[in-house]
Amino acid sequence: MTHIEEKALDSTFEFSASVTANSPELQTLLDFIALGATERDRDRILPFDIIDLIRRSRLGALRIPVAEGGGGSSARELFEVVIRLGDADPNVAHIVRNHFSVTERILRAPRSELITSNQFARHK
């Protein structure tokens, strides 16, 4: 049994650090995702456990600046990670694409727009 397969059996699998574009944790995550990709696709199994693992790994924070608790990755690094994620499981890459799109829009929005939209959200 491989190290990754052992982790697949452990439902409490956690990362020692947040996943970043060049971290060893990223490769561990991708290897784990790739393990059951064919079976999930063939048997039409929704990857809820994989999406939860991605959430716990903080992969979705890759583009967030380090000062704000993210990985501080460039757009190019993000695309490289998404390509690697697509190699591991194209369905999972497709699932998280909207998250990365929204994150990018927020990062590129002028701060004044963010304040306005946050004020709107509070007063709904």
mmCIF file with all atom_site columns, C-alpha atoms in Angstrom:
data_model
loop_
_atom_site.group_PDB
_atom_site.id
_atom_site.type_symbol
_atom_site.label_atom_id
_atom_site.label_alt_id
_atom_site.label_comp_id
_atom_site.label_asym_id
_atom_site.label_entity_id
_atom_site.label_seq_id
_atom_site.pdbx_PDB_ins_code
_atom_site.Cartn_x
_atom_site.Cartn_y
_atom_site.Cartn_z
_atom_site.occupancy
_atom_site.B_iso_or_equiv
_atom_site.pdbx_formal_charge
_atom_site.auth_seq_id
_atom_site.auth_comp_id
_atom_site.auth_asym_id
_atom_site.auth_atom_id
_atom_site.pdbx_PDB_model_num
ATOM 1   C CA . MET A 1 1   ? 0.000   0.000  0.000   1.00 0.00 ? 1   MET A CA 1
ATOM 2   C CA . THR A 1 2   ? 1.354   3.417  -0.925  1.00 0.00 ? 2   THR A CA 1
ATOM 3   C CA . HIS A 1 3   ? 1.569   6.437  1.383   1.00 0.00 ? 3   HIS A CA 1
ATOM 4   C CA . ILE A 1 4   ? -1.233  8.104  -0.610  1.00 0.00 ? 4   ILE A CA 1
ATOM 5   C CA . GLU A 1 5   ? -3.464  5.014  -0.440  1.00 0.00 ? 5   GLU A CA 1
ATOM 6   C CA . GLU A 1 6   ? -2.945  4.879  3.322   1.00 0.00 ? 6   GLU A CA 1
ATOM 7   C CA . LYS A 1 7   ? -4.061  8.500  3.556   1.00 0.00 ? 7   LYS A CA 1
ATOM 8   C CA . ALA A 1 8   ? -7.089  7.696  1.373   1.00 0.00 ? 8   ALA A CA 1
ATOM 9   C CA . LEU A 1 9   ? -8.225  5.263  4.068   1.00 0.00 ? 9   LEU A CA 1
ATOM 10  C CA . ASP A 1 10  ? -7.796  7.900  6.773   1.00 0.00 ? 10  ASP A CA 1
ATOM 11  C CA . SER A 1 11  ? -10.851 10.153 6.828   1.00 0.00 ? 11  SER A CA 1
ATOM 12  C CA . THR A 1 12  ? -9.047  12.561 9.149   1.00 0.00 ? 12  THR A CA 1
ATOM 13  C CA . PHE A 1 13  ? -6.283  13.241 6.602   1.00 0.00 ? 13  PHE A CA 1
ATOM 14  C CA . GLU A 1 14  ? -5.036  16.784 7.189   1.00 0.00 ? 14  GLU A CA 1
ATOM 15  C CA . PHE A 1 15  ? -2.276  18.888 5.695   1.00 0.00 ? 15  PHE A CA 1
ATOM 16  C CA . SER A 1 16  ? 0.642   20.059 7.785   1.00 0.00 ? 16  SER A CA 1
ATOM 17  C CA . ALA A 1 17  ? 0.540   23.392 5.930   1.00 0.00 ? 17  ALA A CA 1
ATOM 18  C CA . SER A 1 18  ? -1.719  25.176 3.449   1.00 0.00 ? 18  SER A CA 1
ATOM 19  C CA . VAL A 1 19  ? -1.264  24.072 -0.110  1.00 0.00 ? 19  VAL A CA 1
ATOM 20  C CA . THR A 1 20  ? 0.694   26.518 -2.249  1.00 0.00 ? 20  THR A CA 1
ATOM 21  C CA . ALA A 1 21  ? 1.643   26.390 -5.918  1.00 0.00 ? 21  ALA A CA 1
ATOM 22  C CA . ASN A 1 22  ? 5.070   24.893 -5.229  1.00 0.00 ? 22  ASN A CA 1
ATOM 23  C CA . SER A 1 23  ? 4.501   22.973 -2.014  1.00 0.00 ? 23  SER A CA 1
ATOM 24  C CA . PRO A 1 24  ? 4.941   19.238 -1.537  1.00 0.00 ? 24  PRO A CA 1
ATOM 25  C CA . GLU A 1 25  ? 1.420   19.270 -0.069  1.00 0.00 ? 25  GLU A CA 1
ATOM 26  C CA . LEU A 1 26  ? 0.066   20.183 -3.500  1.00 0.00 ? 26  LEU A CA 1
ATOM 27  C CA . GLN A 1 27  ? 1.500   17.042 -5.063  1.00 0.00 ? 27  GLN A CA 1
ATOM 28  C CA . THR A 1 28  ? 0.131   14.978 -2.175  1.00 0.00 ? 28  THR A CA 1
ATOM 29  C CA . LEU A 1 29  ? -3.313  16.497 -2.765  1.00 0.00 ? 29  LEU A CA 1
ATOM 30  C CA . LEU A 1 30  ? -3.165  15.882 -6.517  1.00 0.00 ? 30  LEU A CA 1
ATOM 31  C CA . ASP A 1 31  ? -2.007  12.292 -6.030  1.00 0.00 ? 31  ASP A CA 1
ATOM 32  C CA . PHE A 1 32  ? -4.858  11.709 -3.611  1.00 0.00 ? 32  PHE A CA 1
ATOM 33  C CA . ILE A 1 33  ? -7.401  13.198 -6.031  1.00 0.00 ? 33  ILE A CA 1
ATOM 34  C CA . ALA A 1 34  ? -6.095  11.105 -8.912  1.00 0.00 ? 34  ALA A CA 1
ATOM 35  C CA . LEU A 1 35  ? -6.472  7.859  -6.934  1.00 0.00 ? 35  LEU A CA 1
ATOM 36  C CA . GLY A 1 36  ? -10.195 7.445  -7.486  1.00 0.00 ? 36  GLY A CA 1
ATOM 37  C CA . ALA A 1 37  ? -10.809 9.731  -10.455 1.00 0.00 ? 37  ALA A CA 1
ATOM 38  C CA . THR A 1 38  ? -11.514 6.969  -12.972 1.00 0.00 ? 38  THR A CA 1
ATOM 39  C CA . GLU A 1 39  ? -13.878 5.154  -10.637 1.00 0.00 ? 39  GLU A CA 1
ATOM 40  C CA . ARG A 1 40  ? -15.708 8.344  -9.665  1.00 0.00 ? 40  ARG A CA 1
ATOM 41  C CA . ASP A 1 41  ? -16.218 9.199  -13.332 1.00 0.00 ? 41  ASP A CA 1
ATOM 42  C CA . ARG A 1 42  ? -17.186 5.671  -14.393 1.00 0.00 ? 42  ARG A CA 1
ATOM 43  C CA . ASP A 1 43  ? -19.608 5.130  -11.499 1.00 0.00 ? 43  ASP A CA 1
ATOM 44  C CA . ARG A 1 44  ? -20.896 8.723  -11.464 1.00 0.00 ? 44  ARG A CA 1
ATOM 45  C CA . ILE A 1 45  ? -19.820 9.273  -7.878  1.00 0.00 ? 45  ILE A CA 1
ATOM 46  C CA . LEU A 1 46  ? -19.947 12.912 -6.884  1.00 0.00 ? 46  LEU A CA 1
ATOM 47  C CA . PRO A 1 47  ? -16.620 13.938 -5.295  1.00 0.00 ? 47  PRO A CA 1
ATOM 48  C CA . PHE A 1 48  ? -17.957 15.543 -2.125  1.00 0.00 ? 48  PHE A CA 1
ATOM 49  C CA . ASP A 1 49  ? -15.051 14.107 -0.121  1.00 0.00 ? 49  ASP A CA 1
ATOM 50  C CA . ILE A 1 50  ? -12.521 15.500 -2.617  1.00 0.00 ? 50  ILE A CA 1
ATOM 51  C CA . ILE A 1 51  ? -14.089 18.958 -2.558  1.00 0.00 ? 51  ILE A CA 1
ATOM 52  C CA . ASP A 1 52  ? -14.014 18.863 1.251   1.00 0.00 ? 52  ASP A CA 1
ATOM 53  C CA . LEU A 1 53  ? -10.339 17.895 1.097   1.00 0.00 ? 53  LEU A CA 1
ATOM 54  C CA . ILE A 1 54  ? -9.663  20.796 -1.284  1.00 0.00 ? 54  ILE A CA 1
ATOM 55  C CA . ARG A 1 55  ? -11.413 23.123 1.140   1.00 0.00 ? 55  ARG A CA 1
ATOM 56  C CA . ARG A 1 56  ? -9.350  21.841 4.073   1.00 0.00 ? 56  ARG A CA 1
ATOM 57  C CA . SER A 1 57  ? -6.131  22.165 2.058   1.00 0.00 ? 57  SER A CA 1
ATOM 58  C CA . ARG A 1 58  ? -6.942  25.834 1.348   1.00 0.00 ? 58  ARG A CA 1
ATOM 59  C CA . LEU A 1 59  ? -6.242  25.310 -2.352  1.00 0.00 ? 59  LEU A CA 1
ATOM 60  C CA . GLY A 1 60  ? -8.937  27.888 -3.052  1.00 0.00 ? 60  GLY A CA 1
ATOM 61  C CA . ALA A 1 61  ? -6.807  30.571 -1.358  1.00 0.00 ? 61  ALA A CA 1
ATOM 62  C CA . LEU A 1 62  ? -3.901  30.244 -3.799  1.00 0.00 ? 62  LEU A CA 1
ATOM 63  C CA . ARG A 1 63  ? -4.401  33.700 -5.304  1.00 0.00 ? 63  ARG A CA 1
ATOM 64  C CA . ILE A 1 64  ? -5.210  35.476 -2.053  1.00 0.00 ? 64  ILE A CA 1
ATOM 65  C CA . PRO A 1 65  ? -2.263  37.629 -0.917  1.00 0.00 ? 65  PRO A CA 1
ATOM 66  C CA . VAL A 1 66  ? -0.116  36.118 1.834   1.00 0.00 ? 66  VAL A CA 1
ATOM 67  C CA . ALA A 1 67  ? -0.817  39.169 4.017   1.00 0.00 ? 67  ALA A CA 1
ATOM 68  C CA . GLU A 1 68  ? -4.504  38.222 3.882   1.00 0.00 ? 68  GLU A CA 1
ATOM 69  C CA . GLY A 1 69  ? -3.937  34.565 4.718   1.00 0.00 ? 69  GLY A CA 1
ATOM 70  C CA . GLY A 1 70  ? -3.624  33.119 1.228   1.00 0.00 ? 70  GLY A CA 1
ATOM 71  C CA . GLY A 1 71  ? -0.944  31.489 -0.845  1.00 0.00 ? 71  GLY A CA 1
ATOM 72  C CA . GLY A 1 72  ? 0.102   34.611 -2.751  1.00 0.00 ? 72  GLY A CA 1
ATOM 73  C CA . SER A 1 73  ? 0.331   32.783 -6.093  1.00 0.00 ? 73  SER A CA 1
ATOM 74  C CA . SER A 1 74  ? 0.471   34.549 -9.431  1.00 0.00 ? 74  SER A CA 1
ATOM 75  C CA . ALA A 1 75  ? -2.209  33.984 -12.060 1.00 0.00 ? 75  ALA A CA 1
ATOM 76  C CA . ARG A 1 76  ? 0.296   31.903 -14.031 1.00 0.00 ? 76  ARG A CA 1
ATOM 77  C CA . GLU A 1 77  ? 0.932   29.681 -10.997 1.00 0.00 ? 77  GLU A CA 1
ATOM 78  C CA . LEU A 1 78  ? -2.824  29.298 -10.499 1.00 0.00 ? 78  LEU A CA 1
ATOM 79  C CA . PHE A 1 79  ? -3.288  28.176 -14.104 1.00 0.00 ? 79  PHE A CA 1
ATOM 80  C CA . GLU A 1 80  ? -0.435  25.690 -13.744 1.00 0.00 ? 80  GLU A CA 1
ATOM 81  C CA . VAL A 1 81  ? -2.081  24.260 -10.623 1.00 0.00 ? 81  VAL A CA 1
ATOM 82  C CA . VAL A 1 82  ? -5.483  24.043 -12.334 1.00 0.00 ? 82  VAL A CA 1
ATOM 83  C CA . ILE A 1 83  ? -3.900  22.210 -15.288 1.00 0.00 ? 83  ILE A CA 1
ATOM 84  C CA . ARG A 1 84  ? -2.308  19.738 -12.875 1.00 0.00 ? 84  ARG A CA 1
ATOM 85  C CA . LEU A 1 85  ? -5.621  19.384 -11.055 1.00 0.00 ? 85  LEU A CA 1
ATOM 86  C CA . GLY A 1 86  ? -7.279  18.678 -14.403 1.00 0.00 ? 86  GLY A CA 1
ATOM 87  C CA . ASP A 1 87  ? -4.708  15.959 -15.045 1.00 0.00 ? 87  ASP A CA 1
ATOM 88  C CA . ALA A 1 88  ? -5.587  14.404 -11.676 1.00 0.00 ? 88  ALA A CA 1
ATOM 89  C CA . ASP A 1 89  ? -9.363  14.648 -12.184 1.00 0.00 ? 89  ASP A CA 1
ATOM 90  C CA . PRO A 1 90  ? -10.898 16.873 -14.868 1.00 0.00 ? 90  PRO A CA 1
ATOM 91  C CA . ASN A 1 91  ? -14.286 16.858 -13.151 1.00 0.00 ? 91  ASN A CA 1
ATOM 92  C CA . VAL A 1 92  ? -12.836 18.257 -9.941  1.00 0.00 ? 92  VAL A CA 1
ATOM 93  C CA . ALA A 1 93  ? -10.962 20.959 -11.862 1.00 0.00 ? 93  ALA A CA 1
ATOM 94  C CA . HIS A 1 94  ? -14.234 21.900 -13.540 1.00 0.00 ? 94  HIS A CA 1
ATOM 95  C CA . ILE A 1 95  ? -16.027 22.070 -10.184 1.00 0.00 ? 95  ILE A CA 1
ATOM 96  C CA . VAL A 1 96  ? -13.570 24.561 -8.651  1.00 0.00 ? 96  VAL A CA 1
ATOM 97  C CA . ARG A 1 97  ? -13.229 26.823 -11.696 1.00 0.00 ? 97  ARG A CA 1
ATOM 98  C CA . ASN A 1 98  ? -16.083 29.110 -10.621 1.00 0.00 ? 98  ASN A CA 1
ATOM 99  C CA . HIS A 1 99  ? -14.459 29.599 -7.229  1.00 0.00 ? 99  HIS A CA 1
ATOM 100 C CA . PHE A 1 100 ? -11.224 30.711 -8.869  1.00 0.00 ? 100 PHE A CA 1
ATOM 101 C CA . SER A 1 101 ? -13.132 32.972 -11.264 1.00 0.00 ? 101 SER A CA 1
ATOM 102 C CA . VAL A 1 102 ? -14.971 34.739 -8.439  1.00 0.00 ? 102 VAL A CA 1
ATOM 103 C CA . THR A 1 103 ? -11.762 35.008 -6.417  1.00 0.00 ? 103 THR A CA 1
ATOM 104 C CA . GLU A 1 104 ? -10.019 36.623 -9.370  1.00 0.00 ? 104 GLU A CA 1
ATOM 105 C CA . ARG A 1 105 ? -12.852 39.135 -9.859  1.00 0.00 ? 105 ARG A CA 1
ATOM 106 C CA . ILE A 1 106 ? -12.657 40.118 -6.209  1.00 0.00 ? 106 ILE A CA 1
ATOM 107 C CA . LEU A 1 107 ? -8.872  40.509 -6.372  1.00 0.00 ? 107 LEU A CA 1
ATOM 108 C CA . ARG A 1 108 ? -9.111  42.726 -9.441  1.00 0.00 ? 108 ARG A CA 1
ATOM 109 C CA . ALA A 1 109 ? -11.975 44.880 -8.185  1.00 0.00 ? 109 ALA A CA 1
ATOM 110 C CA . PRO A 1 110 ? -11.079 48.340 -6.899  1.00 0.00 ? 110 PRO A CA 1
ATOM 111 C CA . ARG A 1 111 ? -11.257 48.487 -3.107  1.00 0.00 ? 111 ARG A CA 1
ATOM 112 C CA . SER A 1 112 ? -14.089 51.033 -3.288  1.00 0.00 ? 112 SER A CA 1
ATOM 113 C CA . GLU A 1 113 ? -16.241 48.479 -5.163  1.00 0.00 ? 113 GLU A CA 1
ATOM 114 C CA . LEU A 1 114 ? -15.538 45.867 -2.503  1.00 0.00 ? 114 LEU A CA 1
ATOM 115 C CA . ILE A 1 115 ? -16.595 48.227 0.269   1.00 0.00 ? 115 ILE A CA 1
ATOM 116 C CA . THR A 1 116 ? -19.818 49.070 -1.572  1.00 0.00 ? 116 THR A CA 1
ATOM 117 C CA . SER A 1 117 ? -20.637 45.427 -2.259  1.00 0.00 ? 117 SER A CA 1
ATOM 118 C CA . ASN A 1 118 ? -19.873 44.487 1.369   1.00 0.00 ? 118 ASN A CA 1
ATOM 119 C CA . GLN A 1 119 ? -22.156 47.254 2.612   1.00 0.00 ? 119 GLN A CA 1
ATOM 120 C CA . PHE A 1 120 ? -24.878 45.973 0.272   1.00 0.00 ? 120 PHE A CA 1
ATOM 121 C CA . ALA A 1 121 ? -24.436 42.418 1.579   1.00 0.00 ? 121 ALA A CA 1
ATOM 122 C CA . ARG A 1 122 ? -24.804 43.591 5.195   1.00 0.00 ? 122 ARG A CA 1
ATOM 123 C CA . HIS A 1 123 ? -28.051 45.467 4.498   1.00 0.00 ? 123 HIS A CA 1
ATOM 124 C CA . LYS A 1 124 ? -29.881 42.764 2.539   1.00 0.00 ? 124 LYS A CA 1
#
